[in-house]
Amino acid sequence: MGSYPHIFTPGRIGHVTVRNRTVMPSMGTNMSDHGFVNDAIVNHYVERAKGGVGLIMVEVTCVDTPLGLNTLNMLVADDDKYIPGLTRLASAIHEHGAKCFLQLSHTGRGARRKNIHAQPVGPSAVPMPFSFMMGFGNEEPKALTTSEIREIEDRYAAAAIRAKKAGFDGVELHACGYYMGQQFLSSTANIRTDEYGGSPENRSRFYSNIIGKIRRGCGREFGLVVKQAVMEAGEQGGITMEEGMYYANRFLTAGADGIEVMGGSWKPQPDLDDIPSTADKPGRMLGLCSIVKKTVLSMPGEKGQPVFIGGGRTYLPELAEQALADGQCDFIFMGHGLLAEPHLVNYLEHDCYDQARPCIGCNLCADDQLSHGRHIRCSCNAVLGNGDNDYSIRPAVVKKNVLVVGGGIAGMEAARVSAMRGHQVTLVEMNDHLGGQLDYAVAPPYKDNLKQLYPYYEKQLKLNGVQVLLNTRADVPWILSRKPDAVIWACGVRPAALPIPGFEKPIVSTAKEALLGKETGSHVVIIGGGVVGCETAELLLLQGKKVTVVEMLDTLAGKMAATTRSILMGHLKGHGLTAYMECTCREITDSGVIIEDKEGKKTEIVCDDVLISIGDKPNNELCDQLASMVPEFYNIGDSQMPDSFAASSSAGYYTALGI
C-alpha cells in the first residue's frame, strides 16, 4: 500500500469487490469500429488495467442506434451482435485484475443530425442551449411519447443484460453532461406535464424505472452506479442542489449501488468566472461529493450500503488519500490523468508519482471527438488514439549513438523514448533550460497545469540516462564531432517577417517577447489573432493595458480546443478587447498601424507598441546539409511543420520507436 493505505484498501460497490479505491471514469474515445469493440478499444483499457486501476467504467455506450449516438464510432450495445466484442473486452480487463462496468447512455437532444440522419429526440421539444463545453447549440428535438420513453427504458435494461452476458461486473447509467439522463432530470430540458415531468418525482421516473428493470433482468449482485449531475449552474437554471439530493436518494432506494457525483453548467457563453482546465484546481468535485454523501445518507429510504465516487483532477496522491481518509468519498475517480498516464495508479502504489506523465488540462481529448469527430487524442500521450493503441516500447536491435538537437517537447520526447529503447542519447539545447515552446505556452494566464511538464521531462531524462547539454549551440562541425549514428533535429521555429513597410521600426516586437516579460506601453496592437496572439492579449488586458487585435480571418484562436477557446473568448470580451476581423495590416508607422478591411477601407490605429503574432517558420536551414552528412537524420516537431504539443509529442515518440 505504500504511503497511501486508504487508496489501496479494497472496497465494495454493491456485491462487487474492487482491488483498490481508484476508478477510471467513463471517457469516450470514438475509436470503435462503428460500435464494435476492436483492438484499439481493448488495448486502451487493458493498459489502464495493467496500470493498477481498480474499477474501469468503460466509455459511454449507446443503447439505441441511431438516435442515441453521440459520435459515429462510440461503442454500441443495442443488439446481441455486440456481445462477442464486449466479452473480449471484459475478459481482457479482468485478466489484469481490474473490475469493469459498462456505461449506458442515450444522447437524446444532444445528438447531431449529421450523425443520426434524423431529428434528435428528448423529453421535451426544447433545444439544447449553446454549450461552450461542446461548442455547439442544437436543433429543436422531437418530444418523446410515453410509449417511446418506455421503449427506451427497455433498451437500457436489454443493454445491461448484454453487458452481464459479456462478463461485465456492472453498468453505470449516464445522467450528466448533455445526455438524455440529465435531460429528464432538468426542469429546463424537461417541461413535460405527464408522469415523466412536472415534479422531481416525475422527472426522476425515467431512470428509476430503468434501475428497476435492470435489477429485474440482472439481479441484485450485478453492479449498478449512476453518474449524476447533482446540480446545474448558470443562467439557464435546471437541477437545484435540493433536487439533485432527492434524485440521488431516489436512485439509491430504487436499487442503485452508488452515485458518481458530478456538477453541471449551462451558459449562453462563458464569462470571467469561468476558468479553463489548464488552471483547474485539484479535487474540485470532492467538496460537492462530501455534501451529497452526508446529505443523502441522512435521507429516508432503504439504500443498503451505497458508495459515493468523487474526484476532479484528484490524481494527486496526498489529496486522494486524505479525501478517502476523511470520508469525503468512498472511491476516487481519476479521469484525464489516466488518459495521459495509463500506469498512474501503479506509480502511486510504488511511491514514484513524480514519474507519471501529467495531464495539462488542454481538453484536446474531448475536443477532437466532439468538435471534429476524430478519435481521442492527448497532447502529452502520443499513443492515445493512435492506431491500435499499442504501448509497447521494444528494445532496439542495434544500439546507436543518438544526438537530439533541441530541448522542446518533440526533442525531449524523442530523447526519452530513444533512451528507453537502449540507445545512447545526448540532448543538446542552446538555452540554459529545457522547454522550447513550452516557455511561451506557460506564460499566459491560467496555464498552471502546463508547468508540470518541466519536472516530468527532467525526471524522465535523468532516469533514462540521457546526457543533457545546455547552453550549447549545435552547428554542423560540432554535430559531426560527436560522430552520431542518428541525429534528431527538433529545433523548433524562428520568427516570421511581415513583408510590409515599417516592420523594422522600434515600435515593433513579437507577442512571444511580451509573453516572456518585455514591457509594453498602455495601448498595444497585436497583429495576428491566433492562439498566441489571443493569449498575449489576455495577459496584457489583465495588466490594465488597452489591447487591439488585427486578424485576417473571421475567427480568433481558431486552432484552440473548443472548450478552452470559448472560455478565452469570454475573458477577452469581459476585459474589453478590441478586435478587427478580416483585416490586413498594410503599414506600421512610428505611432501605430494602418489596416485595411476586406472592402478596401483603411483605418489608422494609434498605439504605443505593435506585437507581431503571425505564426513562425520552421527552423530548418541546416537540415539539408546535415541529412547528407550523418547516417540517419530526422527533422521533427515544429522545425518540420509548426503545429501543436500533440503533434510534437507524437513526432518525438514515433520517430524514436523507428531508430
XYZ file of C-alpha atoms in Angstrom:
659
model
C 0.000 0.000 0.000
C 2.986 2.312 0.254
C 2.195 5.733 1.638
C -1.473 5.628 0.681
C -3.264 2.893 2.637
C -6.765 4.244 2.032
C -6.299 4.363 -1.733
C -5.059 0.777 -1.789
C -7.619 -0.779 0.538
C -10.074 -2.997 -1.339
C -13.663 -1.774 -1.432
C -17.112 -2.951 -2.420
C -19.665 -1.455 -4.762
C -22.770 -3.455 -4.021
C -21.654 -7.070 -4.350
C -18.590 -6.225 -6.476
C -15.217 -6.232 -4.703
C -12.645 -3.853 -6.181
C -8.906 -4.245 -5.501
C -8.408 -0.586 -4.563
C -10.375 2.654 -4.378
C -9.440 4.065 -7.787
C -11.940 4.394 -10.616
C -11.293 5.200 -14.243
C -14.468 7.128 -15.134
C -16.182 6.742 -18.459
C -14.470 8.852 -21.121
C -15.434 8.455 -24.756
C -12.743 7.585 -27.273
C -14.658 7.375 -30.585
C -12.324 4.518 -31.504
C -14.730 1.615 -32.040
C -15.401 0.012 -35.390
C -18.880 1.502 -35.895
C -19.934 0.367 -32.446
C -17.974 -2.883 -32.285
C -15.056 -3.498 -29.938
C -11.719 -3.641 -31.784
C -8.019 -3.902 -30.915
C -7.742 -0.181 -30.228
C -10.510 -0.330 -27.621
C -9.137 -3.464 -25.957
C -5.565 -2.161 -25.793
C -6.765 1.179 -24.421
C -8.475 -0.367 -21.398
C -6.025 -3.212 -20.874
C -3.182 -0.726 -20.455
C -5.095 1.015 -17.629
C -5.895 -2.348 -16.034
C -2.192 -3.240 -16.209
C -1.549 0.182 -14.726
C -3.303 -0.753 -11.491
C -6.690 0.992 -11.616
C -9.326 -0.774 -9.523
C -12.530 -0.225 -11.499
C -12.867 0.783 -15.135
C -16.077 2.452 -16.262
C -15.927 1.577 -19.942
C -16.820 4.505 -22.122
C -20.253 5.847 -23.000
C -22.131 3.110 -24.873
C -25.251 3.646 -26.957
C -28.427 1.758 -26.092
C -30.453 2.951 -29.084
C -28.932 3.469 -32.527
C -29.018 5.661 -34.432
C -30.975 8.182 -32.332
C -28.820 7.718 -29.243
C -25.456 8.145 -30.961
C -23.095 10.807 -29.742
C -20.259 10.166 -32.190
C -20.186 7.759 -35.101
C -17.637 5.435 -33.514
C -18.952 5.289 -29.962
C -19.497 1.810 -28.543
C -22.950 0.261 -29.010
C -24.846 -2.366 -27.009
C -28.334 -2.317 -28.525
C -28.057 -5.708 -30.247
C -26.727 -9.160 -29.376
C -24.224 -8.900 -32.231
C -22.099 -6.648 -29.998
C -21.813 -9.235 -27.195
C -18.747 -11.134 -28.534
C -16.646 -7.977 -28.710
C -17.822 -6.817 -25.288
C -16.979 -10.264 -23.916
C -13.471 -9.979 -25.291
C -13.089 -6.548 -23.673
C -14.369 -7.571 -20.243
C -12.193 -10.696 -20.222
C -9.087 -8.730 -21.167
C -9.683 -6.213 -18.360
C -10.320 -8.964 -15.810
C -7.132 -10.737 -16.857
C -5.169 -7.858 -15.340
C -7.067 -7.654 -12.067
C -9.435 -4.746 -12.633
C -13.228 -4.812 -12.490
C -15.310 -3.200 -15.233
C -18.711 -1.579 -15.589
C -20.207 -0.580 -18.954
C -21.640 2.933 -19.082
C -25.030 3.020 -20.807
C -26.371 6.152 -22.425
C -28.673 7.820 -24.910
C -27.587 11.185 -26.303
C -31.132 12.499 -26.644
C -31.368 16.108 -27.770
C -27.566 16.340 -27.820
C -27.358 14.138 -30.918
C -26.374 15.762 -34.188
C -28.497 15.306 -37.280
C -25.376 14.723 -39.413
C -24.668 11.616 -37.308
C -28.148 10.178 -36.803
C -29.771 11.412 -40.065
C -32.965 12.223 -38.194
C -34.391 14.787 -35.810
C -32.966 14.329 -32.300
C -35.359 13.298 -29.545
C -35.698 14.367 -25.946
C -38.082 14.567 -23.020
C -39.483 17.832 -24.431
C -39.250 19.906 -27.589
C -36.689 22.212 -26.007
C -33.439 22.842 -27.938
C -30.215 22.279 -26.094
C -28.778 25.649 -25.113
C -25.431 26.624 -26.526
C -22.862 24.586 -24.661
C -19.384 26.045 -24.549
C -18.272 22.653 -23.269
C -19.273 21.300 -26.662
C -19.020 24.329 -28.887
C -22.437 23.962 -30.445
C -26.143 24.558 -29.922
C -28.697 22.096 -31.193
C -31.893 21.990 -33.179
C -35.259 21.530 -31.512
C -35.749 17.853 -30.601
C -38.891 15.811 -31.053
C -40.636 15.251 -27.714
C -40.834 11.565 -26.899
C -44.212 9.953 -26.318
C -44.743 7.949 -23.143
C -44.653 4.709 -25.103
C -41.362 5.746 -26.752
C -39.911 6.549 -23.324
C -40.841 3.092 -22.058
C -39.244 1.534 -25.125
C -36.005 3.396 -24.363
C -36.188 2.213 -20.742
C -36.418 -1.331 -22.058
C -33.421 -0.706 -24.322
C -31.331 0.346 -21.312
C -32.357 -2.821 -19.474
C -31.636 -5.009 -22.512
C -28.191 -3.408 -22.892
C -27.469 -4.113 -19.219
C -28.399 -7.774 -19.726
C -25.986 -7.908 -22.671
C -23.267 -6.385 -20.503
C -23.857 -9.076 -17.881
C -23.764 -11.824 -20.525
C -20.490 -10.356 -21.786
C -18.967 -10.682 -18.319
C -19.064 -7.093 -17.100
C -19.324 -6.659 -13.329
C -21.957 -3.964 -13.614
C -23.233 -0.965 -15.522
C -23.252 2.763 -14.997
C -26.151 4.974 -16.067
C -25.121 8.291 -17.595
C -27.073 11.189 -16.063
C -24.794 14.161 -16.558
C -23.393 16.308 -19.340
C -25.815 16.916 -22.165
C -27.147 13.333 -22.336
C -30.736 12.132 -22.005
C -30.352 11.043 -18.384
C -29.685 14.612 -17.277
C -32.223 15.988 -19.735
C -35.039 14.173 -17.938
C -33.849 15.454 -14.546
C -33.555 19.111 -15.560
C -36.620 21.336 -15.258
C -35.394 23.427 -18.197
C -34.941 20.483 -20.575
C -37.955 18.535 -19.294
C -41.135 20.611 -19.303
C -43.494 17.658 -19.568
C -46.705 17.612 -17.528
C -47.332 13.868 -17.577
C -45.911 11.106 -15.378
C -42.370 11.885 -16.618
C -42.343 15.611 -15.819
C -43.671 18.449 -13.716
C -42.113 17.451 -10.372
C -38.825 15.979 -9.118
C -40.587 12.671 -8.519
C -41.832 12.505 -12.099
C -38.591 13.780 -13.664
C -36.658 11.010 -11.891
C -39.127 8.341 -13.014
C -37.224 7.610 -16.257
C -34.054 6.446 -14.504
C -35.879 4.974 -11.516
C -37.804 2.758 -13.916
C -34.593 1.808 -15.737
C -32.920 0.851 -12.449
C -35.901 -1.347 -11.560
C -35.880 -3.036 -14.951
C -32.114 -3.675 -14.760
C -32.480 -5.195 -11.308
C -35.238 -7.492 -12.537
C -33.177 -8.530 -15.557
C -29.709 -8.769 -13.993
C -30.304 -9.489 -10.307
C -29.056 -7.788 -7.161
C -25.454 -8.968 -7.383
C -24.838 -7.115 -10.638
C -23.244 -3.702 -10.016
C -25.210 -0.537 -10.812
C -23.959 3.033 -10.423
C -25.458 6.326 -11.589
C -23.128 9.066 -12.844
C -25.220 12.049 -11.856
C -25.036 15.809 -12.161
C -26.423 16.767 -8.753
C -26.750 20.409 -9.767
C -26.809 22.643 -12.820
C -25.275 26.091 -12.519
C -25.748 29.008 -14.875
C -28.360 31.345 -16.268
C -30.445 28.544 -17.745
C -31.281 27.131 -14.325
C -32.155 23.458 -14.161
C -31.299 20.979 -11.427
C -31.098 22.583 -7.988
C -28.957 21.110 -5.220
C -32.101 20.114 -3.351
C -33.410 18.293 -6.420
C -30.031 16.666 -7.018
C -30.022 15.240 -3.499
C -33.562 13.967 -3.985
C -32.635 12.302 -7.278
C -29.576 10.599 -5.789
C -31.608 9.249 -2.896
C -34.363 8.110 -5.253
C -31.925 6.198 -7.440
C -30.302 4.515 -4.452
C -33.627 3.475 -2.973
C -34.639 2.179 -6.422
C -31.683 -0.197 -6.359
C -28.512 1.622 -7.438
C -25.310 0.751 -5.558
C -23.677 4.145 -5.776
C -23.501 7.650 -7.187
C -20.603 9.123 -9.121
C -21.012 12.768 -8.142
C -20.749 15.417 -10.838
C -21.898 19.003 -11.374
C -23.288 20.651 -14.475
C -23.330 24.064 -16.105
C -25.224 25.679 -18.971
C -24.408 29.192 -20.107
C -25.066 31.037 -23.356
C -21.370 31.880 -23.283
C -18.531 31.789 -20.759
C -17.641 34.835 -18.690
C -14.880 35.972 -16.367
C -15.976 33.482 -13.698
C -15.067 30.516 -15.881
C -11.596 29.017 -15.637
C -10.129 26.670 -18.270
C -8.987 23.188 -17.321
C -5.388 24.270 -17.830
C -5.807 26.039 -14.476
C -8.256 23.672 -12.752
C -7.501 23.209 -9.081
C -7.063 19.644 -7.798
C -10.046 17.918 -6.222
C -12.699 20.303 -7.459
C -15.576 17.788 -7.075
C -14.569 16.429 -3.671
C -16.378 19.068 -1.637
C -19.546 18.515 -3.630
C -19.246 14.749 -3.185
C -18.833 15.157 0.548
C -22.000 17.259 0.814
C -24.002 14.834 -1.314
C -22.791 11.814 0.644
C -23.572 13.313 4.035
C -26.978 14.619 2.971
C -28.199 11.611 1.021
C -27.164 9.118 3.720
C -29.345 11.059 6.188
C -32.397 10.967 3.926
C -35.128 8.341 4.467
C -35.317 5.189 2.396
C -33.711 1.750 2.289
C -30.394 2.213 0.486
C -28.216 -0.664 1.639
C -24.570 0.473 1.800
C -24.233 2.930 -1.081
C -20.905 4.302 -2.231
C -20.086 7.790 -3.452
C -17.404 8.304 -6.068
C -15.700 11.712 -6.155
C -12.802 13.336 -7.936
C -11.868 16.085 -10.360
C -8.108 16.294 -11.036
C -7.743 14.063 -7.981
C -4.730 12.124 -9.129
C -2.514 13.996 -6.664
C -1.913 11.137 -4.223
C -1.947 13.106 -0.970
C -5.228 14.743 -1.929
C -6.879 11.455 -2.908
C -5.626 9.709 0.223
C -6.919 12.469 2.506
C -10.312 12.584 0.794
C -10.780 8.859 1.420
C -9.434 9.078 4.968
C -11.838 11.933 5.765
C -14.781 10.115 4.238
C -15.460 12.768 1.590
C -15.919 9.903 -0.846
C -15.644 6.126 -0.890
C -13.854 5.795 -4.233
C -11.735 8.272 -6.208
C -12.179 8.768 -9.935
C -9.086 9.702 -11.898
C -10.099 10.667 -15.399
C -7.861 12.626 -17.734
C -4.895 11.724 -15.550
C -5.350 8.105 -16.661
C -5.602 9.148 -20.295
C -2.258 10.913 -20.044
C -0.642 8.234 -17.871
C -2.109 4.699 -18.089
C 0.108 3.454 -15.231
C -0.741 6.301 -12.869
C -2.123 4.021 -10.134
C 0.970 1.803 -10.160
C 3.128 4.894 -9.787
C 1.069 5.915 -6.750
C 1.312 2.474 -5.186
C 5.087 2.389 -5.573
C 5.632 5.933 -4.278
C 7.011 7.261 -7.557
C 4.234 9.607 -8.595
C 6.785 12.075 -9.958
C 7.424 9.640 -12.834
C 3.825 9.813 -14.039
C 3.119 11.774 -17.207
C 0.875 14.714 -16.216
C -2.422 15.842 -17.710
C -2.105 19.519 -18.645
C -5.856 20.141 -18.941
C -5.864 21.166 -22.597
C -9.112 19.211 -23.307
C -7.829 18.024 -26.678
C -9.021 14.538 -25.673
C -12.662 15.645 -25.745
C -12.419 18.344 -28.380
C -11.031 16.137 -31.124
C -14.006 13.805 -30.772
C -16.893 16.137 -30.080
C -15.933 19.112 -32.210
C -14.241 17.299 -35.090
C -15.475 13.689 -35.000
C -11.940 12.318 -34.694
C -10.503 9.676 -32.386
C -9.450 10.704 -28.912
C -6.002 12.325 -28.720
C -3.713 13.677 -25.998
C -1.173 16.499 -26.067
C 1.219 14.524 -23.869
C 0.486 10.842 -24.522
C 1.366 10.130 -28.149
C -0.127 6.620 -28.119
C -3.657 7.606 -27.075
C -5.917 7.243 -30.110
C -3.057 6.314 -32.415
C -3.642 3.181 -34.467
C -4.228 0.180 -32.205
C -3.089 1.976 -29.027
C -0.036 -0.261 -28.737
C 2.046 0.931 -25.781
C 4.939 -1.478 -26.430
C 8.385 0.114 -26.438
C 10.665 -2.605 -27.749
C 14.434 -2.620 -27.219
C 16.496 -1.539 -30.210
C 18.109 -4.369 -32.145
C 21.202 -2.230 -32.765
C 22.198 0.227 -30.037
C 23.149 3.584 -31.550
C 24.648 6.917 -30.603
C 21.668 9.257 -30.939
C 22.024 13.037 -30.867
C 18.881 15.081 -30.310
C 19.223 18.766 -31.154
C 16.588 20.910 -29.446
C 15.060 20.596 -25.987
C 11.403 21.305 -26.688
C 8.546 18.819 -26.445
C 9.490 16.908 -29.607
C 13.171 16.705 -28.679
C 12.598 15.704 -25.065
C 10.091 13.005 -26.036
C 12.410 11.665 -28.736
C 15.296 11.545 -26.261
C 13.183 9.848 -23.582
C 11.909 7.059 -25.834
C 15.235 6.557 -27.632
C 16.951 6.043 -24.289
C 14.215 3.686 -23.084
C 14.958 1.523 -26.129
C 18.612 1.253 -25.138
C 20.268 3.865 -27.339
C 23.000 6.138 -26.009
C 21.318 9.548 -26.163
C 22.603 13.090 -25.917
C 20.163 16.018 -25.880
C 21.652 19.406 -26.684
C 19.874 22.720 -26.065
C 21.139 26.229 -26.811
C 19.309 27.828 -23.860
C 20.017 27.416 -20.156
C 16.971 25.191 -19.601
C 14.770 22.700 -21.427
C 11.284 23.513 -22.648
C 11.402 25.235 -26.029
C 7.926 26.491 -26.986
C 6.677 25.373 -23.573
C 8.173 28.590 -22.198
C 5.619 30.587 -24.175
C 2.758 28.190 -23.507
C 3.010 28.544 -19.720
C 3.357 32.347 -19.744
C -0.290 33.407 -20.356
C -2.865 33.404 -17.533
C -4.478 30.134 -16.406
C -1.685 27.813 -17.557
C -0.640 26.368 -14.208
C -1.139 22.735 -15.200
C 1.206 23.001 -18.194
C 4.087 23.774 -15.840
C 4.082 20.136 -14.679
C 5.788 19.153 -17.935
C 9.118 20.720 -16.873
C 9.779 18.454 -13.849
C 8.265 15.456 -15.640
C 10.716 15.585 -18.534
C 13.665 16.496 -16.329
C 12.927 13.401 -14.237
C 12.407 11.152 -17.268
C 15.617 12.212 -18.976
C 17.597 11.654 -15.789
C 16.030 8.255 -15.064
C 16.723 7.035 -18.592
C 20.321 8.179 -18.655
C 20.056 10.922 -21.267
C 23.059 13.253 -21.318
C 21.704 16.818 -21.384
C 23.952 19.614 -22.613
C 22.566 23.115 -22.004
C 23.932 26.448 -23.237
C 25.340 24.614 -26.254
C 24.873 25.679 -29.851
C 24.957 22.680 -32.178
C 26.337 23.814 -35.518
C 27.405 21.397 -38.231
C 31.071 20.974 -37.128
C 30.000 20.396 -33.519
C 27.409 17.812 -34.534
C 29.873 15.944 -36.739
C 32.456 15.949 -33.969
C 30.066 13.864 -31.844
C 30.086 11.117 -34.515
C 26.363 10.348 -34.137
C 24.724 7.335 -35.746
C 21.448 9.257 -35.837
C 20.563 12.940 -35.486
C 17.088 14.058 -34.489
C 16.669 17.721 -35.368
C 13.995 19.316 -33.164
C 14.994 22.964 -33.201
C 11.533 24.488 -33.263
C 10.779 27.735 -35.044
C 12.076 31.168 -35.828
C 10.016 34.367 -36.091
C 8.376 35.102 -39.417
C 8.787 38.512 -41.037
C 5.800 40.609 -42.062
C 6.547 41.978 -45.564
C 5.113 45.464 -45.062
C 6.583 48.947 -44.693
C 7.685 49.747 -41.135
C 8.215 46.205 -39.934
C 11.712 47.076 -38.670
C 10.624 50.121 -36.652
C 11.425 50.295 -32.904
C 7.721 50.181 -32.104
C 7.636 46.545 -33.310
C 8.385 43.403 -31.296
C 6.840 39.942 -31.052
C 3.984 38.650 -28.953
C 6.289 35.957 -27.602
C 8.652 38.633 -26.290
C 5.735 40.177 -24.422
C 4.793 36.800 -23.002
C 8.273 36.474 -21.538
C 8.082 39.887 -19.869
C 9.030 42.570 -22.388
C 7.494 45.860 -21.226
C 4.870 47.498 -23.415
C 3.013 50.776 -23.379
C -0.570 51.414 -22.340
C -2.077 50.641 -25.783
C -0.874 47.617 -27.701
C -1.848 46.399 -31.166
C -1.343 42.693 -31.831
C -1.074 41.689 -35.481
C -2.442 38.154 -35.651
C -5.331 36.708 -33.683
C -4.258 33.089 -33.451
C -3.719 31.242 -30.192
C -0.526 33.093 -29.233
C -1.944 36.478 -30.176
C -5.127 35.998 -28.167
C -3.358 34.600 -25.118
C -0.939 37.525 -25.212
C -3.930 39.852 -25.429
C -5.433 38.377 -22.262
C -2.136 38.729 -20.385
C -1.856 42.394 -21.341
C -5.531 43.116 -20.616
C -5.047 41.751 -17.109
C -2.149 44.189 -16.736
C -4.578 47.025 -17.411
C -3.473 47.711 -20.998
C -5.737 48.637 -23.864
C -5.372 45.910 -26.482
C -6.404 45.737 -30.123
C -6.095 42.554 -32.200
C -5.976 42.638 -36.002
C -6.815 39.304 -37.647
C -7.047 38.344 -41.342
C -9.593 35.565 -40.736
C -13.116 35.752 -39.331
C -12.251 33.687 -36.227
C -9.930 34.290 -33.296
C -7.786 31.430 -31.924
C -9.392 29.011 -34.360
C -6.929 26.164 -33.671
C -7.560 26.079 -29.923
C -9.677 23.306 -28.348
C -13.316 24.422 -28.320
C -13.782 24.443 -24.542
C -10.605 26.382 -23.833
C -11.193 28.737 -26.748
C -14.726 29.563 -25.632
C -13.519 30.468 -22.158
C -10.705 32.581 -23.588
C -13.181 34.418 -25.837
C -15.390 35.076 -22.811
C -12.417 36.516 -20.938
C -11.349 38.722 -23.853
C -14.863 40.079 -24.185
C -15.152 40.661 -20.451
C -11.847 42.530 -20.354
C -12.820 44.769 -23.284
C -10.651 43.549 -26.161
C -10.998 45.466 -29.440
C -10.738 43.192 -32.465
C -10.646 43.988 -36.182
C -11.605 40.841 -38.061
C -10.918 40.063 -41.722
C -8.430 42.929 -41.809
C -4.845 43.112 -43.033
C -2.047 45.256 -41.658
C -0.700 47.366 -44.546
C 1.857 49.578 -42.787
C 3.484 50.172 -39.419
C 4.197 53.815 -38.633
C 6.104 55.477 -35.815
C 2.837 55.873 -33.920
C 0.758 52.832 -34.838
C -0.571 50.739 -37.718
C -2.643 51.191 -40.846
C -5.040 48.323 -41.532
C -7.354 47.515 -44.441
C -10.617 45.578 -44.296
C -11.962 43.237 -46.980
C -13.823 46.108 -48.675
C -10.603 48.064 -49.007
C -11.335 50.615 -46.287
C -8.202 51.719 -44.423
C -8.054 52.612 -40.730
C -5.199 54.027 -38.686
C -4.800 52.764 -35.127
C -2.560 54.826 -32.859
C -0.712 52.770 -30.224
C 2.470 52.536 -28.172
C 3.600 49.066 -29.261
C 2.942 46.668 -32.118
C 3.319 42.959 -31.377
C 3.665 40.524 -34.256
C 1.942 37.147 -33.885
C 1.550 35.875 -37.441
C 2.948 32.382 -36.967
C 6.520 31.184 -37.038
C 8.641 29.466 -39.657
C 10.415 26.113 -39.253
C 13.990 26.435 -38.041
C 15.355 24.002 -40.610
C 18.140 25.788 -42.531
C 20.765 23.165 -41.683
C 18.587 20.132 -42.347
C 19.516 19.501 -45.982
C 23.197 19.834 -45.231
C 23.109 17.544 -42.199
C 20.948 14.929 -43.896
C 23.749 14.220 -46.350
C 26.455 14.071 -43.677
C 25.139 11.700 -40.993
C 23.977 8.058 -41.288
C 20.425 8.798 -40.141
C 18.722 12.178 -39.965
C 15.230 13.106 -38.785
C 13.625 16.549 -38.742
C 10.675 16.545 -36.351
C 8.241 18.771 -34.481
C 7.869 22.455 -35.231
C 11.137 22.547 -37.175
C 9.483 20.192 -39.648
C 5.994 21.771 -39.522
C 4.814 24.206 -36.816
C 1.832 22.622 -35.106
C 0.738 21.627 -31.605
C 2.127 19.929 -28.499
C 0.231 16.802 -29.552
C 1.926 16.771 -32.949
C 5.347 17.375 -31.403
C 4.892 14.675 -28.776
C 3.749 12.199 -31.416
C 6.645 13.050 -33.726
C 9.177 12.576 -30.948
C 7.676 9.295 -29.744
C 7.222 7.551 -33.081
C 10.495 8.788 -34.555
C 12.310 7.296 -31.575
C 10.469 3.990 -31.998
C 11.832 3.727 -35.534
C 15.521 4.234 -34.813
